[in-house]
Amino acid sequence: MAVSAARAAAFDILLRVTTQDAFAAELLHAKQFKGLSSIDHALAMQLVMGILRWQSKLDFAIAQQIGGGRLLAKLDVEVLIALRLGTYQIQYLERIPARAAVNESVELVKRARKRSAAPLVNAVLRNIAPAVEAAQSESVQELTPDRLAHHFSHPDWIVKRWLARFGFEQTRKICEYNQSVPALTIRMNNDHAAAGLILQRVECAPGKIVAGARRCVSGDLTKSDAYLQGGVTIQDEASQLVALLMGKDAAPGARILDCCAAPGGKTSLIAQRNPQARIVAVELYQHRARIMQNLVRAGNVSILAADVTHLPFHERFNRVLADVPCSGTGTLARNPEIKWKLRRSDLRELPSRQFSILQSAMNQVLTGGQLVYSTCSLEREENEDVVMRAMQSNPGFELLDCRSELKELQAQDELAWANPDSLCSGAFMRTIPGVHPCDGFFAAILQRINV
């Protein structure tokens, strides 16, 4: 029996995500899967993202059939992925016959040269409970704090951190949002993009946070000319909001530095809003800088592959963006694999790198200039703690209140969200998935007051 193209692609992507430092969203759009039909690509995406979102619950169901978690841990990774694929289809995809889910998972094990495990996969999947019984046994209203992690398939240690930080209700909203399919949000890069999308039957609704954003409601955006020719960019509204905090219409000759620029969404939006400024976008990795060259098409942007903590030039800038590498816990709806790869130790190690980048970024700011520090993390260690530590080391800076900038954006009809105060925590900007209809982002605005 041949394995369907969608399930084969899903298996290969999940194997790479599990064994390598790879992200599912990127792999789903890799060249090797371009040949998939629209239907097969949609199913592959549904399988990959669904399995990563519900992985711990799938593993719990599998472990019950094979005798516990210790035996689960001993399974070859290929066998475990095949079991997850079959279990997910049986428990969550009611339109797929259980028979097909079982048979194709067995074939996937054989395809992966684990033929001896085929009888095990067949036996386990034939005993997996159906969706209604397995996935709906506990209502959201009945949940208690100690059941949140299991119900919403999150690591217990992460949920406990959020409960301590945000409380039960906000943590429940975060977890629930993370298990949903987030809106596909875009921004227009030219005046013709909107009309082009209409002609190709891609329907969009207005943004809920950023007035200039659009949410795709129907149609295949990735097949449209507007997307393929760079007329639109896929970018979450919270990410767009960070770029808006960098300001608009900088004076001719003003200099702007983007310290950790890839993949380039914020860079291109900053360039679009500041056409008379000269923008330097720095990216650590050569291959990501090359990709940016194709994606960022603004003529006022220079892309440089370099380490921002050791820049090969001595120059100061009017505005600086330090959107630093982080844990990504604010983006779990889009990148669910982060839940299973992140370790407690990462939250001790990442802030050190973030602090170094912020220190270097602060050294590049002109007197009177501003710096925006941002992450897509919900964790205090990567956000407030890094900012306050950097300010203690650099007394020449003051912390500005993000409310002022947000209210200015509202006055200019660029902020669609009615209550700017609800986007803030203290002086910082803070979006919370589920509380706000977007990813979780943090931002701080610092201003140099003396040399």
Tab-separated table of C-alpha atoms in Angstrom:
chain	number	residue	atom	x	y	z
A	1	MET	CA	0.000	0.000	0.000
A	2	ALA	CA	1.410	3.402	-1.019
A	3	VAL	CA	1.589	6.185	1.557
A	4	SER	CA	-0.308	9.351	0.614
A	5	ALA	CA	1.790	12.378	-0.333
A	6	ALA	CA	0.351	14.450	2.530
A	7	ARG	CA	1.131	11.882	5.232
A	8	ALA	CA	4.602	11.204	3.831
A	9	ALA	CA	5.363	14.932	3.874
A	10	ALA	CA	3.985	15.294	7.400
A	11	PHE	CA	6.102	12.378	8.598
A	12	ASP	CA	9.285	13.775	7.047
A	13	ILE	CA	8.690	17.249	8.483
A	14	LEU	CA	7.913	15.940	11.973
A	15	LEU	CA	11.039	13.790	11.873
A	16	ARG	CA	13.206	16.804	11.059
A	17	VAL	CA	11.501	18.968	13.681
A	18	THR	CA	12.064	16.263	16.295
A	19	THR	CA	15.678	15.432	15.454
A	20	GLN	CA	17.019	18.756	14.175
A	21	ASP	CA	16.859	22.449	15.013
A	22	ALA	CA	14.080	22.978	12.464
A	23	PHE	CA	10.754	24.813	12.504
A	24	ALA	CA	7.636	23.232	11.031
A	25	ALA	CA	6.284	26.458	9.503
A	26	GLU	CA	9.479	26.916	7.490
A	27	LEU	CA	9.677	23.280	6.398
A	28	LEU	CA	6.068	23.268	5.203
A	29	HIS	CA	7.066	25.890	2.623
A	30	ALA	CA	10.409	24.300	1.697
A	31	LYS	CA	11.215	23.561	-1.948
A	32	GLN	CA	10.906	19.793	-1.560
A	33	PHE	CA	7.196	20.123	-0.746
A	34	LYS	CA	6.326	22.681	-3.443
A	35	GLY	CA	5.020	19.862	-5.625
A	36	LEU	CA	2.209	18.973	-3.242
A	37	SER	CA	-1.285	19.745	-4.459
A	38	SER	CA	-3.241	22.372	-2.518
A	39	ILE	CA	-5.309	19.632	-0.875
A	40	ASP	CA	-2.269	17.573	0.112
A	41	HIS	CA	-0.401	20.615	1.403
A	42	ALA	CA	-3.393	21.647	3.510
A	43	LEU	CA	-3.660	18.154	5.018
A	44	ALA	CA	0.090	17.974	5.659
A	45	MET	CA	-0.062	21.327	7.450
A	46	GLN	CA	-3.061	20.215	9.489
A	47	LEU	CA	-1.308	17.006	10.512
A	48	VAL	CA	2.028	18.621	11.376
A	49	MET	CA	0.656	21.552	13.345
A	50	GLY	CA	-2.051	19.500	15.020
A	51	ILE	CA	0.385	16.858	16.196
A	52	LEU	CA	2.817	19.449	17.534
A	53	ARG	CA	0.017	21.282	19.339
A	54	TRP	CA	-1.383	18.144	20.985
A	55	GLN	CA	1.813	16.104	21.290
A	56	SER	CA	1.718	15.397	25.034
A	57	LYS	CA	-1.917	14.245	24.909
A	58	LEU	CA	-1.138	12.005	21.946
A	59	ASP	CA	1.820	10.520	23.804
A	60	PHE	CA	-0.363	9.964	26.873
A	61	ALA	CA	-2.859	7.992	24.783
A	62	ILE	CA	-0.075	5.951	23.163
A	63	ALA	CA	1.620	5.261	26.510
A	64	GLN	CA	-1.624	3.850	27.895
A	65	GLN	CA	-1.581	1.256	25.136
A	66	ILE	CA	2.051	0.165	25.404
A	67	GLY	CA	2.432	0.041	29.171
A	68	GLY	CA	3.541	3.512	30.293
A	69	GLY	CA	5.836	6.421	29.650
A	70	ARG	CA	9.077	4.492	30.168
A	71	LEU	CA	8.317	2.197	27.253
A	72	LEU	CA	7.228	5.199	25.194
A	73	ALA	CA	10.639	6.789	25.747
A	74	LYS	CA	12.318	3.662	24.368
A	75	LEU	CA	10.512	3.754	21.013
A	76	ASP	CA	12.520	4.682	17.942
A	77	VAL	CA	11.671	8.231	16.914
A	78	GLU	CA	10.325	7.069	13.540
A	79	VAL	CA	7.937	4.659	15.259
A	80	LEU	CA	6.768	7.303	17.715
A	81	ILE	CA	6.065	9.808	14.932
A	82	ALA	CA	4.060	7.218	12.979
A	83	LEU	CA	2.049	6.481	16.135
A	84	ARG	CA	1.429	10.190	16.712
A	85	LEU	CA	0.241	10.595	13.132
A	86	GLY	CA	-2.217	7.747	13.456
A	87	THR	CA	-3.408	8.772	16.908
A	88	TYR	CA	-3.985	12.370	15.885
A	89	GLN	CA	-6.079	11.365	12.899
A	90	ILE	CA	-8.175	8.960	14.960
A	91	GLN	CA	-8.723	11.362	17.841
A	92	TYR	CA	-8.991	14.743	16.120
A	93	LEU	CA	-9.879	14.282	12.428
A	94	GLU	CA	-13.332	12.769	12.294
A	95	ARG	CA	-13.504	12.832	8.484
A	96	ILE	CA	-10.571	10.451	8.125
A	97	PRO	CA	-11.550	6.783	8.567
A	98	ALA	CA	-9.657	5.103	11.399
A	99	ARG	CA	-8.781	2.274	9.029
A	100	ALA	CA	-6.894	4.657	6.728
A	101	ALA	CA	-5.070	6.270	9.644
A	102	VAL	CA	-3.937	2.860	10.942
A	103	ASN	CA	-2.898	1.403	7.600
A	104	GLU	CA	-0.910	4.426	6.466
A	105	SER	CA	0.913	4.701	9.797
A	106	VAL	CA	1.929	1.075	9.426
A	107	GLU	CA	3.203	1.806	5.929
A	108	LEU	CA	5.114	4.852	7.182
A	109	VAL	CA	6.995	2.660	9.657
A	110	LYS	CA	7.925	0.284	6.844
A	111	ARG	CA	8.953	3.239	4.666
A	112	ALA	CA	11.250	4.393	7.493
A	113	ARG	CA	12.911	0.929	7.541
A	114	LYS	CA	11.404	0.008	10.885
A	115	ARG	CA	9.404	-2.922	9.524
A	116	SER	CA	9.740	-4.926	12.742
A	117	ALA	CA	7.649	-2.270	14.544
A	118	ALA	CA	4.721	-2.522	12.097
A	119	PRO	CA	2.735	-5.058	14.215
A	120	LEU	CA	3.123	-2.791	17.283
A	121	VAL	CA	1.886	0.270	15.411
A	122	ASN	CA	-1.056	-1.676	14.030
A	123	ALA	CA	-2.046	-3.049	17.445
A	124	VAL	CA	-1.706	0.270	19.305
A	125	LEU	CA	-3.686	2.319	16.804
A	126	ARG	CA	-6.529	-0.170	16.621
A	127	ASN	CA	-7.089	0.371	20.341
A	128	ILE	CA	-6.850	4.187	20.388
A	129	ALA	CA	-10.025	5.862	21.628
A	130	PRO	CA	-12.029	8.076	19.217
A	131	ALA	CA	-12.052	11.871	19.350
A	132	VAL	CA	-15.180	12.577	21.391
A	133	GLU	CA	-14.185	10.188	24.144
A	134	ALA	CA	-10.519	11.167	24.293
A	135	ALA	CA	-10.472	14.891	23.549
A	136	GLN	CA	-13.695	16.179	25.061
A	137	SER	CA	-13.752	14.354	28.392
A	138	GLU	CA	-13.139	17.582	30.339
A	139	SER	CA	-14.771	20.946	29.687
A	140	VAL	CA	-12.909	24.232	29.966
A	141	GLN	CA	-15.329	25.391	32.655
A	142	GLU	CA	-14.363	22.458	34.894
A	143	LEU	CA	-10.632	23.074	34.642
A	144	THR	CA	-8.487	23.659	37.705
A	145	PRO	CA	-4.951	25.113	37.670
A	146	ASP	CA	-3.346	21.692	38.067
A	147	ARG	CA	-5.253	20.368	35.008
A	148	LEU	CA	-4.457	23.198	32.599
A	149	ALA	CA	-1.203	21.750	31.264
A	150	HIS	CA	-2.656	18.332	30.458
A	151	HIS	CA	-5.937	19.632	29.043
A	152	PHE	CA	-4.221	22.067	26.672
A	153	SER	CA	-1.166	19.865	26.003
A	154	HIS	CA	1.524	22.157	27.407
A	155	PRO	CA	4.586	21.272	29.488
A	156	ASP	CA	3.650	21.502	33.144
A	157	TRP	CA	6.665	23.642	34.076
A	158	ILE	CA	5.775	26.339	31.538
A	159	VAL	CA	2.146	26.522	32.668
A	160	LYS	CA	3.207	26.807	36.319
A	161	ARG	CA	5.385	29.796	35.414
A	162	TRP	CA	2.479	31.511	33.650
A	163	LEU	CA	0.094	30.811	36.519
A	164	ALA	CA	2.515	32.545	38.891
A	165	ARG	CA	2.942	35.472	36.483
A	166	PHE	CA	-0.470	35.967	34.875
A	167	GLY	CA	-2.949	34.149	37.119
A	168	PHE	CA	-5.392	31.380	36.199
A	169	GLU	CA	-7.726	33.172	33.795
A	170	GLN	CA	-5.050	34.759	31.611
A	171	THR	CA	-3.016	31.539	31.604
A	172	ARG	CA	-6.090	29.604	30.476
A	173	LYS	CA	-6.579	32.098	27.637
A	174	ILE	CA	-2.919	31.806	26.612
A	175	CYS	CA	-3.072	27.998	26.518
A	176	GLU	CA	-6.384	27.963	24.663
A	177	TYR	CA	-5.093	30.427	22.057
A	178	ASN	CA	-1.937	28.365	21.582
A	179	GLN	CA	-4.064	25.353	20.615
A	180	SER	CA	-5.986	27.283	17.961
A	181	VAL	CA	-5.041	28.021	14.362
A	182	PRO	CA	-3.960	31.689	14.454
A	183	ALA	CA	-5.172	34.205	11.914
A	184	LEU	CA	-3.063	34.622	8.795
A	185	THR	CA	-2.158	38.306	9.050
A	186	ILE	CA	-0.499	40.364	6.340
A	187	ARG	CA	0.470	43.899	5.468
A	188	MET	CA	0.451	45.507	2.041
A	189	ASN	CA	3.761	46.605	0.566
A	190	ASN	CA	2.351	48.596	-2.348
A	191	ASP	CA	-0.862	50.219	-3.575
A	192	HIS	CA	-1.674	47.432	-6.053
A	193	ALA	CA	-1.571	44.470	-3.668
A	194	ALA	CA	-5.085	44.847	-2.253
A	195	ALA	CA	-6.703	44.962	-5.705
A	196	GLY	CA	-4.639	41.966	-6.809
A	197	LEU	CA	-5.819	39.895	-3.863
A	198	ILE	CA	-9.451	40.705	-4.660
A	199	LEU	CA	-8.986	39.623	-8.281
A	200	GLN	CA	-7.529	36.292	-7.121
A	201	ARG	CA	-10.308	35.737	-4.600
A	202	VAL	CA	-8.255	36.205	-1.452
A	203	GLU	CA	-10.673	37.821	0.986
A	204	CYS	CA	-9.253	39.962	3.796
A	205	ALA	CA	-10.686	41.641	6.877
A	206	PRO	CA	-9.273	44.693	8.712
A	207	GLY	CA	-6.623	44.237	11.378
A	208	LYS	CA	-7.741	44.157	15.003
A	209	ILE	CA	-4.587	45.712	16.514
A	210	VAL	CA	-2.873	47.525	13.649
A	211	ALA	CA	-5.102	49.499	11.305
A	212	GLY	CA	-2.899	48.853	8.278
A	213	ALA	CA	-2.854	45.079	8.821
A	214	ARG	CA	-5.199	42.661	7.055
A	215	ARG	CA	-6.441	39.242	8.173
A	216	CYS	CA	-6.905	36.659	5.419
A	217	VAL	CA	-10.397	35.172	5.686
A	218	SER	CA	-10.498	32.919	2.623
A	219	GLY	CA	-8.539	32.039	-0.497
A	220	ASP	CA	-4.973	30.806	-0.966
A	221	LEU	CA	-2.696	33.753	-0.246
A	222	THR	CA	0.521	31.862	-1.022
A	223	LYS	CA	-0.623	31.182	-4.591
A	224	SER	CA	-1.507	34.830	-5.293
A	225	ASP	CA	0.648	37.090	-7.469
A	226	ALA	CA	0.631	39.732	-4.730
A	227	TYR	CA	2.380	37.321	-2.351
A	228	LEU	CA	4.711	35.720	-4.902
A	229	GLN	CA	5.845	39.125	-6.217
A	230	GLY	CA	6.408	40.668	-2.784
A	231	GLY	CA	3.301	42.839	-2.733
A	232	VAL	CA	2.272	41.492	0.664
A	233	THR	CA	4.202	40.206	3.666
A	234	ILE	CA	2.927	37.680	6.195
A	235	GLN	CA	3.454	39.271	9.601
A	236	ASP	CA	1.568	39.001	12.893
A	237	GLU	CA	-0.047	42.209	14.118
A	238	ALA	CA	2.024	42.305	17.310
A	239	SER	CA	5.193	42.101	15.225
A	240	GLN	CA	3.924	44.944	13.060
A	241	LEU	CA	3.163	46.954	16.190
A	242	VAL	CA	6.787	46.680	17.336
A	243	ALA	CA	7.919	48.144	14.004
A	244	LEU	CA	5.399	50.984	14.398
A	245	LEU	CA	6.999	51.880	17.741
A	246	MET	CA	10.132	52.799	15.770
A	247	GLY	CA	8.388	55.918	14.503
A	248	LYS	CA	7.499	57.386	11.135
A	249	ASP	CA	8.848	59.908	8.636
A	250	ALA	CA	12.363	60.252	9.977
A	251	ALA	CA	14.142	63.338	8.670
A	252	PRO	CA	16.171	63.080	5.444
A	253	GLY	CA	19.524	61.512	6.202
A	254	ALA	CA	18.418	60.007	9.521
A	255	ARG	CA	20.076	56.682	10.310
A	256	ILE	CA	18.228	53.617	11.604
A	257	LEU	CA	19.822	50.364	12.768
A	258	ASP	CA	18.010	47.009	12.927
A	259	CYS	CA	20.260	44.784	15.017
A	260	CYS	CA	18.796	41.269	14.534
A	261	ALA	CA	16.965	41.791	11.289
A	262	ALA	CA	16.037	38.399	9.785
A	263	PRO	CA	13.595	37.426	8.444
A	264	GLY	CA	13.091	41.100	7.595
A	265	GLY	CA	9.409	41.817	8.243
A	266	LYS	CA	10.093	44.613	10.719
A	267	THR	CA	12.951	45.953	8.605
A	268	SER	CA	10.798	46.384	5.521
A	269	LEU	CA	7.952	47.990	7.482
A	270	ILE	CA	10.373	50.447	9.115
A	271	ALA	CA	11.776	51.252	5.670
A	272	GLN	CA	8.277	51.723	4.258
A	273	ARG	CA	7.431	54.211	7.030
A	274	ASN	CA	10.765	56.050	6.804
A	275	PRO	CA	11.607	56.349	3.103
A	276	GLN	CA	14.069	59.212	3.603
A	277	ALA	CA	16.121	57.425	6.265
A	278	ARG	CA	19.155	55.238	5.675
A	279	ILE	CA	18.626	51.831	7.273
A	280	VAL	CA	21.290	49.288	8.164
A	281	ALA	CA	19.919	45.786	8.821
A	282	VAL	CA	22.335	43.456	10.594
A	283	GLU	CA	21.882	39.676	10.622
A	284	LEU	CA	24.290	37.226	12.255
A	285	TYR	CA	23.926	34.344	9.780
A	286	GLN	CA	25.068	34.647	6.169
A	287	HIS	CA	22.320	32.433	4.732
A	288	ARG	CA	19.563	34.412	6.481
A	289	ALA	CA	21.105	37.689	5.286
A	290	ARG	CA	21.024	36.326	1.711
A	291	ILE	CA	17.346	35.417	2.070
A	292	MET	CA	16.662	38.938	3.338
A	293	GLN	CA	18.217	40.373	0.184
A	294	ASN	CA	15.344	38.814	-1.782
A	295	LEU	CA	12.599	39.705	0.692
A	296	VAL	CA	13.498	43.274	1.671
A	297	ARG	CA	13.235	45.271	-1.526
A	298	ALA	CA	13.370	48.823	-0.175
A	299	GLY	CA	16.111	50.874	-1.765
A	300	ASN	CA	17.058	52.596	1.487
A	301	VAL	CA	18.075	49.363	3.276
A	302	SER	CA	21.614	47.960	3.447
A	303	ILE	CA	21.841	44.363	4.696
A	304	LEU	CA	24.967	43.286	6.540
A	305	ALA	CA	25.935	39.825	7.806
A	306	ALA	CA	27.667	40.504	11.125
A	307	ASP	CA	27.548	39.953	14.876
A	308	VAL	CA	25.825	42.962	16.388
A	309	THR	CA	28.038	42.691	19.480
A	310	HIS	CA	31.113	43.185	17.233
A	311	LEU	CA	29.962	45.523	14.479
A	312	PRO	CA	32.530	46.266	11.751
A	313	PHE	CA	31.816	50.018	11.809
A	314	HIS	CA	31.793	52.957	14.220
A	315	GLU	CA	28.603	54.904	13.676
A	316	ARG	CA	25.697	56.088	15.784
A	317	PHE	CA	22.041	56.047	14.809
A	318	ASN	CA	18.942	58.127	15.450
A	319	ARG	CA	16.874	55.005	16.061
A	320	VAL	CA	17.821	51.435	16.857
A	321	LEU	CA	15.750	48.251	16.977
A	322	ALA	CA	16.987	45.305	19.043
A	323	ASP	CA	14.447	42.560	18.359
A	324	VAL	CA	16.548	39.891	20.011
A	325	PRO	CA	16.560	36.079	19.662
A	326	CYS	CA	14.384	34.658	22.423
A	327	SER	CA	12.489	31.615	23.682
A	328	GLY	CA	9.496	32.439	21.484
A	329	THR	CA	6.913	31.525	24.133
A	330	GLY	CA	4.625	34.228	22.773
A	331	THR	CA	4.399	32.442	19.400
A	332	LEU	CA	3.389	28.896	20.396
A	333	ALA	CA	0.211	29.027	18.303
A	334	ARG	CA	2.434	29.418	15.208
A	335	ASN	CA	5.452	27.465	16.426
A	336	PRO	CA	4.075	24.725	18.713
A	337	GLU	CA	7.305	22.718	18.578
A	338	ILE	CA	8.876	25.318	20.879
A	339	LYS	CA	6.826	23.848	23.748
A	340	TRP	CA	8.663	20.548	23.468
A	341	LYS	CA	12.157	21.889	22.725
A	342	LEU	CA	12.422	24.650	25.326
A	343	ARG	CA	14.218	23.803	28.574
A	344	ARG	CA	14.362	25.612	31.911
A	345	SER	CA	18.074	26.134	31.344
A	346	ASP	CA	17.310	28.142	28.181
A	347	LEU	CA	15.674	30.810	30.328
A	348	ARG	CA	18.911	31.130	32.259
A	349	GLU	CA	21.141	31.231	29.184
A	350	LEU	CA	19.131	33.369	26.729
A	351	PRO	CA	19.068	36.540	28.885
A	352	SER	CA	22.863	36.681	28.866
A	353	ARG	CA	22.936	36.856	25.068
A	354	GLN	CA	20.005	39.282	25.031
A	355	PHE	CA	21.763	41.565	27.506
A	356	SER	CA	24.915	41.564	25.367
A	357	ILE	CA	22.939	42.515	22.256
A	358	LEU	CA	21.051	45.254	24.086
A	359	GLN	CA	24.291	46.670	25.514
A	360	SER	CA	25.817	46.799	22.039
A	361	ALA	CA	22.650	48.337	20.595
A	362	MET	CA	22.661	51.057	23.263
A	363	ASN	CA	26.218	51.966	22.275
A	364	GLN	CA	24.963	52.754	18.752
A	365	VAL	CA	22.337	55.340	19.801
A	366	LEU	CA	22.910	59.056	19.267
A	367	THR	CA	22.212	61.455	22.119
A	368	GLY	CA	18.490	62.162	21.962
A	369	GLY	CA	17.955	59.021	19.874
A	370	GLN	CA	15.716	56.116	20.788
A	371	LEU	CA	16.062	52.356	21.004
A	372	VAL	CA	13.271	49.759	20.932
A	373	TYR	CA	14.060	46.460	22.662
A	374	SER	CA	11.641	43.662	21.838
A	375	THR	CA	11.057	39.921	22.098
A	376	CYS	CA	8.280	37.473	21.257
A	377	SER	CA	8.634	35.959	24.731
A	378	LEU	CA	6.242	35.996	27.688
A	379	GLU	CA	9.059	35.463	30.185
A	380	ARG	CA	10.189	38.194	32.587
A	381	GLU	CA	13.825	37.031	32.496
A	382	GLU	CA	14.012	37.902	28.791
A	383	ASN	CA	12.039	41.122	29.007
A	384	GLU	CA	11.795	43.442	32.017
A	385	ASP	CA	14.823	41.909	33.734
A	386	VAL	CA	17.106	42.400	30.719
A	387	VAL	CA	15.960	46.002	30.224
A	388	MET	CA	16.374	46.997	33.864
A	389	ARG	CA	19.802	45.372	34.073
A	390	ALA	CA	20.931	47.200	30.927
A	391	MET	CA	19.679	50.537	32.235
A	392	GLN	CA	21.531	50.047	35.506
A	393	SER	CA	24.700	49.537	33.459
A	394	ASN	CA	23.951	52.530	31.217
A	395	PRO	CA	22.772	55.520	33.295
A	396	GLY	CA	22.768	57.692	30.167
A	397	PHE	CA	19.387	56.223	29.165
A	398	GLU	CA	15.848	56.730	30.399
A	399	LEU	CA	12.877	54.421	30.007
A	400	LEU	CA	9.980	55.967	28.082
A	401	ASP	CA	6.351	54.969	28.597
A	402	CYS	CA	5.082	52.983	25.603
A	403	ARG	CA	1.596	54.363	26.240
A	404	SER	CA	2.597	57.703	24.798
A	405	GLU	CA	3.726	56.184	21.511
A	406	LEU	CA	0.676	53.898	21.336
A	407	LYS	CA	-1.679	56.820	21.909
A	408	GLU	CA	0.132	58.782	19.213
A	409	LEU	CA	-0.379	55.850	16.837
A	410	GLN	CA	-4.050	55.838	17.793
A	411	ALA	CA	-4.329	59.570	17.108
A	412	GLN	CA	-2.794	58.960	13.668
A	413	ASP	CA	-5.356	56.186	12.990
A	414	GLU	CA	-2.605	53.568	12.847
A	415	LEU	CA	-3.658	51.709	16.002
A	416	ALA	CA	-6.987	49.885	15.648
A	417	TRP	CA	-7.102	48.611	19.238
A	418	ALA	CA	-9.475	50.835	21.232
A	419	ASN	CA	-7.664	50.751	24.559
A	420	PRO	CA	-3.887	51.407	24.313
A	421	ASP	CA	-3.512	51.040	28.099
A	422	SER	CA	-4.504	47.372	27.855
A	423	LEU	CA	-1.496	46.788	25.599
A	424	CYS	CA	0.864	47.896	28.358
A	425	SER	CA	2.347	46.522	31.548
A	426	GLY	CA	3.926	49.387	33.433
A	427	ALA	CA	5.942	51.395	30.944
A	428	PHE	CA	6.329	48.389	28.645
A	429	MET	CA	4.236	47.221	25.715
A	430	ARG	CA	2.945	43.718	26.295
A	431	THR	CA	0.580	41.660	24.127
A	432	ILE	CA	-0.737	38.380	25.531
A	433	PRO	CA	-2.058	35.625	23.225
A	434	GLY	CA	-5.735	34.988	23.897
A	435	VAL	CA	-6.083	38.202	25.852
A	436	HIS	CA	-5.165	40.037	22.644
A	437	PRO	CA	-5.838	38.565	19.173
A	438	CYS	CA	-2.168	38.191	18.254
A	439	ASP	CA	1.175	36.725	19.268
A	440	GLY	CA	2.746	37.629	22.585
A	441	PHE	CA	5.297	40.433	22.182
A	442	PHE	CA	7.182	42.645	24.600
A	443	ALA	CA	8.709	46.037	23.838
A	444	ALA	CA	10.527	48.766	25.734
A	445	ILE	CA	11.524	52.211	24.444
A	446	LEU	CA	14.794	53.664	25.735
A	447	GLN	CA	16.114	57.158	25.018
A	448	ARG	CA	19.712	58.312	25.322
A	449	ILE	CA	19.782	61.502	27.412
A	450	ASN	CA	23.560	62.036	27.424
A	451	VAL	CA	26.752	60.672	25.899
